[in-house]
CSV table of C-alpha atoms in Angstrom, one decimal:
chain,number,residue,atom,x,y,z
A,1,ASN,CA,0.0,-0.1,0.0
A,2,ALA,CA,1.1,3.5,-0.9
A,3,GLY,CA,-0.3,5.1,2.2
A,4,VAL,CA,-1.0,8.5,2.4
A,5,THR,CA,0.8,10.4,-0.9
A,6,GLN,CA,1.9,13.7,-0.5
A,7,THR,CA,2.9,16.3,-3.5
A,8,PRO,CA,5.0,18.5,-3.9
A,9,LYS,CA,7.7,17.5,-1.5
A,10,PHE,CA,9.6,21.1,-2.0
A,11,ARG,CA,7.8,24.1,-3.5
A,12,ILE,CA,9.6,28.0,-3.5
A,13,LEU,CA,6.4,30.3,-4.1
A,14,LYS,CA,6.6,34.0,-4.8
A,15,ILE,CA,4.8,35.9,-2.1
A,16,GLY,CA,1.2,36.2,-3.7
A,17,GLN,CA,1.1,33.4,-6.2
A,18,SER,CA,-1.2,29.8,-5.8
A,19,MET,CA,-0.6,26.7,-4.9
A,20,THR,CA,-2.6,23.4,-4.5
A,21,LEU,CA,-0.7,20.8,-2.5
A,22,GLN,CA,-2.3,17.4,-3.3
A,23,CYS,CA,-3.2,14.8,-1.0
A,24,THR,CA,-4.5,11.6,-1.3
A,25,GLN,CA,-4.7,7.6,0.5
A,26,ASP,CA,-5.6,4.5,-1.0
A,27,MET,CA,-6.6,3.1,2.8
A,28,ASN,CA,-10.3,4.0,2.3
A,29,HIS,CA,-9.7,6.0,5.5
A,30,ASN,CA,-13.0,8.9,6.5
A,31,TYR,CA,-10.9,11.2,8.3
A,32,MET,CA,-8.1,13.9,6.9
A,33,TYR,CA,-6.2,16.3,7.9
A,34,TRP,CA,-4.0,18.9,6.9
A,35,TYR,CA,-1.1,20.2,9.7
A,36,ARG,CA,1.3,22.9,9.3
A,37,GLN,CA,4.4,22.6,11.6
A,38,ASP,CA,6.5,25.5,12.1
A,39,PRO,CA,10.8,24.7,12.7
A,40,GLY,CA,10.6,23.6,16.9
A,41,MET,CA,7.1,24.2,17.0
A,42,GLY,CA,3.9,21.0,17.1
A,43,LEU,CA,1.7,20.4,14.8
A,44,LYS,CA,-1.1,23.2,14.3
A,45,LEU,CA,-4.4,21.8,12.9
A,46,ILE,CA,-5.3,24.1,9.2
A,47,TYR,CA,-8.8,21.6,7.9
A,48,TYR,CA,-9.6,18.4,8.5
A,49,SER,CA,-12.5,16.5,6.9
A,50,VAL,CA,-14.5,13.7,8.6
A,51,GLY,CA,-16.0,12.4,4.7
A,52,ALA,CA,-16.3,13.1,1.5
A,53,GLY,CA,-18.2,16.7,1.0
A,54,ILE,CA,-17.4,17.4,4.5
A,55,THR,CA,-14.6,20.0,5.8
A,56,ASP,CA,-14.2,22.2,9.0
A,57,LYS,CA,-11.7,24.6,10.5
A,58,GLY,CA,-8.7,23.3,12.3
A,59,GLU,CA,-6.9,26.0,14.3
A,60,VAL,CA,-5.3,27.8,11.7
A,61,PRO,CA,-7.4,28.0,8.6
A,62,ASN,CA,-6.8,31.8,7.5
A,63,GLY,CA,-5.2,32.2,3.7
A,64,TYR,CA,-5.9,28.1,2.8
A,65,ASN,CA,-9.1,26.5,1.2
A,66,VAL,CA,-9.6,22.9,0.9
A,67,SER,CA,-12.6,20.4,-0.4
A,68,ARG,CA,-12.9,16.8,0.2
A,69,SER,CA,-14.9,15.4,-3.6
A,70,THR,CA,-13.7,11.6,-2.9
A,71,THR,CA,-12.7,9.4,-0.1
A,72,GLU,CA,-9.6,9.1,-1.5
A,73,ASP,CA,-8.5,13.2,-1.8
A,74,PHE,CA,-8.2,16.2,-0.1
A,75,PRO,CA,-6.4,19.1,-1.9
A,76,LEU,CA,-5.1,22.0,0.2
A,77,ARG,CA,-5.2,25.3,-1.5
A,78,LEU,CA,-2.9,28.6,-0.8
A,79,GLU,CA,-4.1,31.5,-2.3
A,80,LEU,CA,-2.1,35.0,-2.3
A,81,ALA,CA,1.1,33.3,-0.5
A,82,ALA,CA,2.8,35.2,2.6
A,83,PRO,CA,6.0,34.4,4.3
A,84,SER,CA,4.2,33.5,7.2
A,85,GLN,CA,2.9,30.6,5.2
A,86,THR,CA,6.2,29.1,4.9
A,87,SER,CA,6.4,26.1,6.5
A,88,VAL,CA,6.2,21.8,6.7
A,89,TYR,CA,2.8,20.8,5.6
A,90,PHE,CA,1.6,17.5,6.9
A,91,CYS,CA,-1.5,15.8,5.2
A,92,ALA,CA,-2.7,12.6,7.8
A,93,SER,CA,-5.7,10.0,7.6
A,94,SER,CA,-6.8,8.1,9.9
A,95,SER,CA,-9.9,5.1,9.8
A,96,LYS,CA,-13.3,6.2,11.5
A,97,ARG,CA,-13.0,3.3,14.2
A,98,THR,CA,-12.6,4.4,17.6
A,99,THR,CA,-10.8,1.5,18.3
A,100,ASN,CA,-8.0,2.7,16.2
A,101,GLU,CA,-7.2,6.5,16.1
A,102,LYS,CA,-3.7,6.1,14.6
A,103,LEU,CA,-2.8,8.8,12.2
A,104,PHE,CA,-1.0,7.9,9.2
A,105,PHE,CA,0.9,11.2,7.7
A,106,GLY,CA,2.2,11.5,4.2
A,107,SER,CA,6.5,12.6,4.2
A,108,GLY,CA,5.3,16.2,4.1
A,109,THR,CA,5.7,19.2,1.8
A,110,GLN,CA,8.3,21.9,2.2
A,111,LEU,CA,7.0,25.3,1.2
A,112,SER,CA,8.7,28.6,1.1
A,113,VAL,CA,7.0,32.2,0.4
A,114,LEU,CA,10.2,34.5,-0.7
B,1,GLN,CA,-7.3,27.2,25.9
B,2,LYS,CA,-6.4,23.3,25.6
B,3,GLU,CA,-2.5,22.8,26.7
B,4,VAL,CA,-0.5,19.7,25.9
B,5,GLU,CA,3.1,20.9,27.9
B,6,GLN,CA,6.2,19.0,27.1
B,7,ASN,CA,9.7,19.6,28.4
B,8,SER,CA,11.7,20.8,24.8
B,9,GLY,CA,14.9,19.2,25.8
B,10,PRO,CA,17.4,18.5,25.0
B,11,LEU,CA,17.5,14.9,26.9
B,12,SER,CA,20.5,13.5,26.7
B,13,VAL,CA,20.9,9.6,28.0
B,14,PRO,CA,23.5,6.7,27.1
B,15,GLU,CA,22.8,3.3,25.1
B,16,GLY,CA,21.0,1.6,27.3
B,17,ALA,CA,19.6,3.6,29.6
B,18,ILE,CA,16.0,4.4,30.3
B,19,ALA,CA,14.7,7.9,29.3
B,20,SER,CA,11.9,9.0,30.7
B,21,LEU,CA,9.3,11.8,28.5
B,22,ASN,CA,6.8,13.8,30.4
B,23,CYS,CA,3.6,15.4,29.1
B,24,THR,CA,0.7,17.4,30.7
B,25,TYR,CA,-2.4,18.5,29.5
B,26,SER,CA,-5.2,21.1,30.7
B,27,ASP,CA,-8.2,19.5,29.6
B,28,ARG,CA,-9.7,16.8,32.2
B,29,GLY,CA,-12.4,15.8,29.2
B,30,SER,CA,-9.8,14.3,27.7
B,31,GLN,CA,-9.8,10.5,26.2
B,32,SER,CA,-7.4,9.2,24.2
B,33,PHE,CA,-3.5,10.2,24.4
B,34,PHE,CA,-0.5,9.1,22.1
B,35,TRP,CA,3.0,9.5,21.7
B,36,TYR,CA,4.2,9.8,18.1
B,37,ARG,CA,7.9,9.8,17.4
B,38,GLN,CA,9.6,12.2,14.5
B,39,TYR,CA,13.1,11.9,12.9
B,40,SER,CA,14.5,15.3,11.8
B,41,GLY,CA,12.8,16.0,8.6
B,42,LYS,CA,10.7,12.7,8.3
B,43,SER,CA,6.8,12.9,9.3
B,44,PRO,CA,5.6,11.6,12.9
B,45,GLU,CA,4.9,8.0,13.2
B,46,LEU,CA,2.7,6.5,16.6
B,47,ILE,CA,5.1,4.4,18.7
B,48,MET,CA,1.8,3.9,22.1
B,49,SER,CA,-1.5,5.0,22.2
B,50,ILE,CA,-3.4,4.7,25.8
B,51,TYR,CA,-6.6,5.7,26.6
B,52,SER,CA,-7.2,4.3,30.8
B,53,ASN,CA,-4.8,4.7,33.9
B,54,GLY,CA,-2.0,2.9,34.1
B,55,ASP,CA,0.9,1.4,32.4
B,56,LYS,CA,0.3,0.1,28.8
B,57,GLU,CA,3.5,-1.8,27.7
B,58,ASP,CA,4.9,-2.5,23.6
B,59,GLY,CA,8.2,-3.9,23.4
B,60,ARG,CA,11.1,-1.7,24.6
B,61,PHE,CA,8.4,1.4,25.0
B,62,THR,CA,6.1,1.9,28.1
B,63,ALA,CA,3.2,4.9,27.9
B,64,GLN,CA,1.9,5.5,31.4
B,65,LEU,CA,-1.5,7.5,32.4
B,66,ASN,CA,-2.4,9.3,35.6
B,67,LYS,CA,-5.8,11.2,34.4
B,68,ALA,CA,-5.8,12.4,38.2
B,69,SER,CA,-2.6,14.4,37.9
B,70,GLN,CA,-3.4,14.9,34.1
B,71,TYR,CA,-0.1,13.7,33.0
B,72,VAL,CA,1.3,11.0,30.6
B,73,SER,CA,4.3,9.8,30.4
B,74,LEU,CA,6.4,7.0,28.2
B,75,LEU,CA,9.2,5.5,29.1
B,76,ILE,CA,12.4,3.5,26.9
B,77,ARG,CA,14.1,0.8,28.2
B,78,ASP,CA,17.2,0.0,26.8
B,79,SER,CA,17.7,2.9,25.0
B,80,GLN,CA,18.9,2.5,21.2
B,81,PRO,CA,20.8,5.8,19.3
B,82,SER,CA,18.3,4.9,16.8
B,83,ASP,CA,15.4,6.3,19.3
B,84,SER,CA,17.2,10.0,18.8
B,85,ALA,CA,13.8,11.8,17.6
B,86,THR,CA,11.6,14.3,18.6
B,87,TYR,CA,8.9,13.0,20.9
B,88,LEU,CA,5.7,14.7,20.2
B,89,CYS,CA,3.0,13.9,22.9
B,90,ALA,CA,-1.4,14.4,21.6
B,91,VAL,CA,-4.5,14.2,23.1
B,92,ARG,CA,-8.0,14.4,22.0
B,93,VAL,CA,-10.4,16.0,24.1
B,94,GLY,CA,-14.2,14.5,23.9
B,95,ASN,CA,-15.4,12.6,20.6
B,96,ASN,CA,-14.4,14.6,17.7
B,97,ARG,CA,-11.0,13.5,16.1
B,98,LYS,CA,-9.1,16.7,16.7
B,99,LEU,CA,-5.5,16.5,18.4
B,100,ILE,CA,-3.7,18.9,20.6
B,101,TRP,CA,0.0,18.5,20.2
B,102,GLY,CA,2.7,18.9,22.3
B,103,LEU,CA,5.7,20.9,21.2
B,104,GLY,CA,7.7,17.9,21.4
B,105,THR,CA,10.9,16.5,23.5
B,106,SER,CA,13.9,16.0,21.6
B,107,LEU,CA,15.7,12.8,22.6
B,108,ALA,CA,20.1,12.3,22.0
B,109,VAL,CA,20.9,8.5,22.9
B,110,ASN,CA,24.5,8.6,23.2
B,111,PRO,CA,26.9,5.4,22.1
């Protein structure tokens, strides 16, 4: 199984540009998440989804948008990139079963906004 | 404000010793507790989860939960250099699937 796949791995954006971070999972997980991690900091939840067609804001949603049209895909859109969005972005997924809350993470996207 | 606190470290232990990592949380409604390991430049991976008071052992790892004192700890026995990483504590409050994360404790195991 591929698990959670994120693309791209690295990206440099200019201020004001837009981009989409792709995330797909092949484990048929209902729950999907987008986190950002700044150096020396913990994980901050940007957006999450409990199933296709359902998304909700996390702790730091400003400047981002998401959609969940299928169970597999959960892209994160950055509009008008700002230096404050320089970070490592992780997509994650988990099963709906309450007995298994393990988060499966993608390998991350290192984004720099200059 | 729900908080999860960890000592940032670095915690340095010699190879073969026991490493003890601690985490405190503020919300008494917290229900699920997790320890994730993150190697430098990599994504987090789950190493232990614990849901009820007491100890839970898995190989060289033991998670300890004390809900009355609001802390959860991770013990790593016979520490190996490959255990050198940042250990993230995460807590789920209530019935939603959102986790509150600590900042992590950096562990260095010296040969």
